[in-house]
mmCIF file of C-alpha atoms in Angstrom:
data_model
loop_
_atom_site.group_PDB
_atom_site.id
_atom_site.type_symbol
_atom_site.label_atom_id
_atom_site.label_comp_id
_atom_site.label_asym_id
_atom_site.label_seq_id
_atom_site.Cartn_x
_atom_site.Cartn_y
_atom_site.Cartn_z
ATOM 1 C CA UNK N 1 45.830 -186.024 102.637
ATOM 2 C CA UNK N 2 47.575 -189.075 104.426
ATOM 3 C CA UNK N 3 49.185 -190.027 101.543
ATOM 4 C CA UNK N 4 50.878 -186.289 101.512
ATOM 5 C CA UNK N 5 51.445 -186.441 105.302
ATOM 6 C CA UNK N 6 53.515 -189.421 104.294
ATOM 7 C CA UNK N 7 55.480 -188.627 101.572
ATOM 8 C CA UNK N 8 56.119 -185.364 103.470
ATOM 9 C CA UNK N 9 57.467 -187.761 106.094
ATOM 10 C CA UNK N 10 59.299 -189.776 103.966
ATOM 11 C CA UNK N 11 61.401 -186.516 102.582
ATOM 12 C CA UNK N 12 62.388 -185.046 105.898
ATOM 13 C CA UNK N 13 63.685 -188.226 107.257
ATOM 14 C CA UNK N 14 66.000 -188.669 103.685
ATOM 15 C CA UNK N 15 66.913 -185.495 104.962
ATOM 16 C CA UNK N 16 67.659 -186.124 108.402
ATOM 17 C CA UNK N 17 69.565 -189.391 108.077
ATOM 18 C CA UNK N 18 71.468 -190.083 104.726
ATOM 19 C CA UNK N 19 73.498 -193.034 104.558
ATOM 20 C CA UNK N 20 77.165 -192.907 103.668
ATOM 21 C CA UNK N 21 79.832 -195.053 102.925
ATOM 22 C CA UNK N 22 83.603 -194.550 104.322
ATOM 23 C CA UNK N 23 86.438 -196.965 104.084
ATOM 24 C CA UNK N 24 84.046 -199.532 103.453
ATOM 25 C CA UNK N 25 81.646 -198.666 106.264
ATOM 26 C CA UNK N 26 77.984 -197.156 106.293
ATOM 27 C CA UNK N 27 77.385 -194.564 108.590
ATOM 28 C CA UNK N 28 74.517 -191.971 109.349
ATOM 29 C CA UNK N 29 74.880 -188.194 109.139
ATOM 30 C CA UNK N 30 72.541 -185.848 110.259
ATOM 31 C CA UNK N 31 70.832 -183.261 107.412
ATOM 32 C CA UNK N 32 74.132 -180.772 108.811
ATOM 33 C CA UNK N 33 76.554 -183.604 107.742
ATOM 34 C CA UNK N 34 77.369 -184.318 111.338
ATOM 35 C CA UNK N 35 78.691 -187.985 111.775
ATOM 36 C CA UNK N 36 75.760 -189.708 113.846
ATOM 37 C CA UNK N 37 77.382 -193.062 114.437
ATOM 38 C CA UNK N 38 80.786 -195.795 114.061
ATOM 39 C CA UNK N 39 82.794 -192.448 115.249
ATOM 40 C CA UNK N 40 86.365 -192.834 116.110
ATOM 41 C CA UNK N 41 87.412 -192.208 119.611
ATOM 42 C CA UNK N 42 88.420 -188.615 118.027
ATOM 43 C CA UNK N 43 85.127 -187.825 117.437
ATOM 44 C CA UNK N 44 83.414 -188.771 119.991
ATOM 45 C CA UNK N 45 86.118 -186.487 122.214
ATOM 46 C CA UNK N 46 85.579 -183.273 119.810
ATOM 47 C CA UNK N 47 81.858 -183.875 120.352
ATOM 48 C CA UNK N 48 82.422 -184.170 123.798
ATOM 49 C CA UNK N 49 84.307 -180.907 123.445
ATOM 50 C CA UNK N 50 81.546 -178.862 121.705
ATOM 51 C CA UNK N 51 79.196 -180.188 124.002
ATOM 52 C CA UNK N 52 80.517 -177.716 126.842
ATOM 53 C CA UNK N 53 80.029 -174.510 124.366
ATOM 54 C CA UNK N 54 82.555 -172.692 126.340
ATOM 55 C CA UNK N 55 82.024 -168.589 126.241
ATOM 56 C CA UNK N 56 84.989 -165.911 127.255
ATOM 57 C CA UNK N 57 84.369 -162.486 128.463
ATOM 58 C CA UNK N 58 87.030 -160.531 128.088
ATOM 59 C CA UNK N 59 87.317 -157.778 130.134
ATOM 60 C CA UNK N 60 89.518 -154.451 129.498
ATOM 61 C CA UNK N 61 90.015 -150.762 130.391
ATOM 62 C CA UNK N 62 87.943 -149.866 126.635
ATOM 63 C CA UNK N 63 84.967 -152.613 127.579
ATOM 64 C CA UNK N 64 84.072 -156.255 127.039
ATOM 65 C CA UNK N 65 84.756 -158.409 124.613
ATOM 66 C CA UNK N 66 83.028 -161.790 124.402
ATOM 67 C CA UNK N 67 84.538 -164.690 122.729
ATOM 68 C CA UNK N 68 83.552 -168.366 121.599
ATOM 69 C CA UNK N 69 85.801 -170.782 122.592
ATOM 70 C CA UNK N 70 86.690 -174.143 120.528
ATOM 71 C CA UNK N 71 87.935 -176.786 122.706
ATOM 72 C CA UNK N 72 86.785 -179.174 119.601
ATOM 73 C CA UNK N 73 89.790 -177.966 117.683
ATOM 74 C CA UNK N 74 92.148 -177.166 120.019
ATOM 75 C CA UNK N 75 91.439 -179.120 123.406
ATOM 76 C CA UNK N 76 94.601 -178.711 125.448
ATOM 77 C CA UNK N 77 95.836 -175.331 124.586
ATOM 78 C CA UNK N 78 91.885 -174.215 125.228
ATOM 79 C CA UNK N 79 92.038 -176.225 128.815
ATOM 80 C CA UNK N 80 94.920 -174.000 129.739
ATOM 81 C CA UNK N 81 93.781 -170.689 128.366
ATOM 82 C CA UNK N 82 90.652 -171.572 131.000
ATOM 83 C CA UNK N 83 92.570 -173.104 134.300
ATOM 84 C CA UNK N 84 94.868 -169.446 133.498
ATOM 85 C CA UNK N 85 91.624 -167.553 133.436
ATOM 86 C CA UNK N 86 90.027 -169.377 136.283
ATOM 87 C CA UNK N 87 93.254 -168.580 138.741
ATOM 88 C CA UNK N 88 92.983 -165.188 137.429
ATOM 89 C CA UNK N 89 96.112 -165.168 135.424
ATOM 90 C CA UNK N 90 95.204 -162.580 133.190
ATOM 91 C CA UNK N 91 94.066 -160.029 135.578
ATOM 92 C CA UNK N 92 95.509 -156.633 135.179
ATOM 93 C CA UNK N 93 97.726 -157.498 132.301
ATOM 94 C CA UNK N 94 98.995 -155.343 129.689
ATOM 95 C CA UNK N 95 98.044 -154.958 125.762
ATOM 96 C CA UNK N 96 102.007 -154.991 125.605
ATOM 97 C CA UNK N 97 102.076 -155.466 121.954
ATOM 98 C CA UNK N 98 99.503 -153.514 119.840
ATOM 99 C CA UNK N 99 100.035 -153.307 115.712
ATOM 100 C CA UNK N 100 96.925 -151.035 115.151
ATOM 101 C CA UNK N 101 95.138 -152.788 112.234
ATOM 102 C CA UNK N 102 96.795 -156.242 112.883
ATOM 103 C CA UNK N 103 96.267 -157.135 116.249
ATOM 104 C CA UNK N 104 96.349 -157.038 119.992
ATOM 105 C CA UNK N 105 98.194 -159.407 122.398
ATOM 106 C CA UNK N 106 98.381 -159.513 126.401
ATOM 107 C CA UNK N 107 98.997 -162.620 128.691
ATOM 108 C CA UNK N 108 102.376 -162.074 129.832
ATOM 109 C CA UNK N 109 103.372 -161.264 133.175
ATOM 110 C CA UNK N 110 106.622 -160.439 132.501
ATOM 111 C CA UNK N 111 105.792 -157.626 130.234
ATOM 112 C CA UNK N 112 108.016 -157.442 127.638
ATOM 113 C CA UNK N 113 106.751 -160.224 125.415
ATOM 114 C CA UNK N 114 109.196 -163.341 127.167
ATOM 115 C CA UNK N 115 107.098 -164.425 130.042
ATOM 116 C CA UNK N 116 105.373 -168.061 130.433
ATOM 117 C CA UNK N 117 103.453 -169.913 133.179
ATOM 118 C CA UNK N 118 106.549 -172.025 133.573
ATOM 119 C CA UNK N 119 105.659 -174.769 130.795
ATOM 120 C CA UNK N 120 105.176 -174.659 127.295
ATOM 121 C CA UNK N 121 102.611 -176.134 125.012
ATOM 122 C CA UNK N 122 102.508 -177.902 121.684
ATOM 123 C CA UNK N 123 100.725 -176.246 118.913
ATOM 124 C CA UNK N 124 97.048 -177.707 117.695
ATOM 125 C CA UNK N 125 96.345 -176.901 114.134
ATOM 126 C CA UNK N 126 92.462 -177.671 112.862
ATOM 127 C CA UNK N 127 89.727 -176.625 110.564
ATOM 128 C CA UNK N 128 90.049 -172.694 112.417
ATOM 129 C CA UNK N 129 91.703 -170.480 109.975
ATOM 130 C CA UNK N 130 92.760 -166.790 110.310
ATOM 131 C CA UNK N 131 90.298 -166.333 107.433
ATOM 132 C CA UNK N 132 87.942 -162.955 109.011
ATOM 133 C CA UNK N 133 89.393 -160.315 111.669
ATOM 134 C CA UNK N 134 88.423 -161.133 115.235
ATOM 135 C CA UNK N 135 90.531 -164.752 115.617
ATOM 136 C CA UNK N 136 91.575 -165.584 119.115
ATOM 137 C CA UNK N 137 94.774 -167.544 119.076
ATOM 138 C CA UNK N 138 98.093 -168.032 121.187
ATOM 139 C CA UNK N 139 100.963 -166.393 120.678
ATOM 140 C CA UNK N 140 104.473 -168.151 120.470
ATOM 141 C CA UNK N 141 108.052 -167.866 119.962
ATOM 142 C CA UNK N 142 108.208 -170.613 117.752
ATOM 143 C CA UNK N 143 107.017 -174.239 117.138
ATOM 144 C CA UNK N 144 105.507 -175.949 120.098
ATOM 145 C CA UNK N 145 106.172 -172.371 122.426
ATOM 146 C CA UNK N 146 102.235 -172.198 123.753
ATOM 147 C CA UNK N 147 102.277 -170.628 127.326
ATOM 148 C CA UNK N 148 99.620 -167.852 128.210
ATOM 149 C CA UNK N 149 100.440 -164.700 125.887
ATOM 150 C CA UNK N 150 97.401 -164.595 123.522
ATOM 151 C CA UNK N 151 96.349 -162.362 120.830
ATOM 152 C CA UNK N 152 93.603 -161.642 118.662
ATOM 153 C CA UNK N 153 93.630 -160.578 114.688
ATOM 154 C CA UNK N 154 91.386 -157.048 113.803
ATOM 155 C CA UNK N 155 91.540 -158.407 110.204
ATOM 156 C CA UNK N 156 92.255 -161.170 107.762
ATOM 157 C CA UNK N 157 95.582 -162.468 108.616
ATOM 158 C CA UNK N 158 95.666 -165.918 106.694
ATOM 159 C CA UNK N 159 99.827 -165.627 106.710
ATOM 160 C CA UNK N 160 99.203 -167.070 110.325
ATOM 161 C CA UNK N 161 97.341 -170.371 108.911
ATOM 162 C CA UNK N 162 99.702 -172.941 110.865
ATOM 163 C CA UNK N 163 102.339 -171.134 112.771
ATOM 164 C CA UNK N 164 99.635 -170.345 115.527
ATOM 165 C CA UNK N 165 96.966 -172.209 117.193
ATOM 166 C CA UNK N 166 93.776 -171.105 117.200
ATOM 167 C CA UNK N 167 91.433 -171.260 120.728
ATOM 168 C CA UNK N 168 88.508 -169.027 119.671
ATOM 169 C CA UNK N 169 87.113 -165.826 118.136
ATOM 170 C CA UNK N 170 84.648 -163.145 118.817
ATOM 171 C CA UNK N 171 81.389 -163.093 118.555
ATOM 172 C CA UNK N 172 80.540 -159.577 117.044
ATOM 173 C CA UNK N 173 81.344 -156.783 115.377
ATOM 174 C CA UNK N 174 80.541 -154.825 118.681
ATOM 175 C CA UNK N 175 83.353 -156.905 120.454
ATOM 176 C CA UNK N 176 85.909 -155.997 117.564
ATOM 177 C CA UNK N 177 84.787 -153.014 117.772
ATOM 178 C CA UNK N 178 86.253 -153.096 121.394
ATOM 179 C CA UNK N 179 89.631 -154.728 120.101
ATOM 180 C CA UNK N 180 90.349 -152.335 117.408
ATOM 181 C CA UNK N 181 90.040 -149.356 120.212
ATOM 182 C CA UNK N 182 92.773 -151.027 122.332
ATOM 183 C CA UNK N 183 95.957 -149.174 123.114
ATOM 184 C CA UNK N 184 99.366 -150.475 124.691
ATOM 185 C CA UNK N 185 98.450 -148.556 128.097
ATOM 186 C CA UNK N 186 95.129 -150.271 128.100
ATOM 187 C CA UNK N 187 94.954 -153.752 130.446
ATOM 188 C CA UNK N 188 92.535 -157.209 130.693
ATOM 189 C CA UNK N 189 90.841 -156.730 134.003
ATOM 190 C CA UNK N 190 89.327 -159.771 134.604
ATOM 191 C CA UNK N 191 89.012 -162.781 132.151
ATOM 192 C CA UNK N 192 85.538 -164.796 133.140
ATOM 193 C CA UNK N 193 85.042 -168.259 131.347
ATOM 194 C CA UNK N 194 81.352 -169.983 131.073
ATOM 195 C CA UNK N 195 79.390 -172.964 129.393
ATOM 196 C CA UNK N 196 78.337 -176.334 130.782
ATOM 197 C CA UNK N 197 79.755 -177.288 133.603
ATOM 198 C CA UNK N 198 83.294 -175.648 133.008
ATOM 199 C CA UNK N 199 84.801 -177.776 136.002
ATOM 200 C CA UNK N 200 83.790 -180.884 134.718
ATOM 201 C CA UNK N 201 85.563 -179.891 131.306
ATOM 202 C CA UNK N 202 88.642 -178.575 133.225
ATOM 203 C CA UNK N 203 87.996 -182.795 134.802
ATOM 204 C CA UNK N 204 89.448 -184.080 131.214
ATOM 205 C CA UNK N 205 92.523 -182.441 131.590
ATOM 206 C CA UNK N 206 93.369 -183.576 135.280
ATOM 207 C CA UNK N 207 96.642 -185.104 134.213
ATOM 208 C CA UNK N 208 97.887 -181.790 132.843
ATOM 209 C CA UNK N 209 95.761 -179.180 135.396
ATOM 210 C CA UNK N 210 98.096 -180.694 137.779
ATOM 211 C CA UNK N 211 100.829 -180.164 136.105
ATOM 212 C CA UNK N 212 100.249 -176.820 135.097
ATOM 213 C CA UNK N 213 99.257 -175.782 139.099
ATOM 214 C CA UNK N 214 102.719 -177.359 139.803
ATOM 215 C CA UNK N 215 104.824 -175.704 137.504
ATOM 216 C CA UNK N 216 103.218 -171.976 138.047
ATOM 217 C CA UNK N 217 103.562 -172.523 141.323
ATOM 218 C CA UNK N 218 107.466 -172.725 140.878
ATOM 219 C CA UNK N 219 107.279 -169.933 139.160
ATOM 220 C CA UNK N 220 106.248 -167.851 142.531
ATOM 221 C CA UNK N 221 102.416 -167.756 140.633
ATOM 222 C CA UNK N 222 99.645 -168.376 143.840
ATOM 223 C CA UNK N 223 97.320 -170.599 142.711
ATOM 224 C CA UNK N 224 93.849 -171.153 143.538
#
């Protein structure tokens, strides 16, 4: 019996921790084929990142729809989709582009598919395609045009793979559900952001929260 209890233990830690070899150096990854350890100071941000496992609740005039956010893959653009949120950017917005089986897209104050917070964003490609329906991603006008108008995909849409950025997606089939019932006279009420400690994730962007508060305040925008 010990001797099985042991060889049983022997297996599930081969399994656990497998050693690796990269560019000439031995690392551990974990049974998932997670990195464990010698990770670059990329890494150890996106795992930072994760660590938050920031939720979205978006809510409209046809019901919720609740969304996983990736700040791993797209940190910056997913920071600003949240300090927007938080100062209740996206309140009362219009759908003002709907492409019924396509998608949906709000976020702009303006209202006619030109308005911005006042600043633009560069784009942040990553391992999120626009391979299933349901993708949250912002919209632009172009490379490096990331402001506040999102939009999400109610199918396949892989012709989008690297012209935009990619923040999230939703979680069910419920919330696409919701999406594919949205209507150009429809609105986001309220946009409500959770996770761990969303403020201290909102802290590794203070460089840039400022910046953003500044410039949407120029724009007239009252900001929290």
């Amino acid at each position: 019996m010990k001797k099985i209890i042991k060889l049983l233990f022997i297996v599930c830690f081969s399994l656990v921790t497998i050693s690796c070899s990269s560019a000439g150096e031995k690392f551990v990854t974990s049974f998932l084929g997670e990195k464990l350890f010698n990770l670059t100071e990329e890494e150890k941000f996106a795992n930072k990142m994760k660590s938050y496992k920031l939720d979205a609740v978006i809510k409209t005039t046809k019901g919720d729809m609740k969304v996983y956010l990736y700040p791993e893959a797209a940190p910056k653009l997913v920071a600003n989709f949240v300090f927007l949120a938080q100062n209740n950017y996206y309140d009362n917005l219009k759908f003002h582009r709907v492409s019924v089986n396509n998608i949906i897209q709000s976020g702009d104050r303006a209202g006619d598919g030109t308005g911005t917070p006042g600043y633009l964003l560069n784009d942040e490609f990553s391992f999120l395609k626009f391979d299933r329906a349901g993708m949250l991603a912002m919209a632009n006008a172009g490379k490096n045009t990331n402001g506040s108008q999102i939009f999400i995909t109610l199918q396949k849409a892989e012709e989008y793979n690297n012209d935009y950025s990619i923040i999230g997606n939703l979680k069910d089939r419920n919330d696409l559900s919701i999406a594919r019932l949205i209507r150009q006279e429809d609105s986001i009420l309220d946009i409500e952001i959770s996770g761990y400690n969303v403020n201290e994730f909102l802290g590794n962007f203070d460089k840039e929260v400022k910046e953003w508060t500044e410039k949407l305040k120029a724009t007239g925008y009252e900001v929290k």
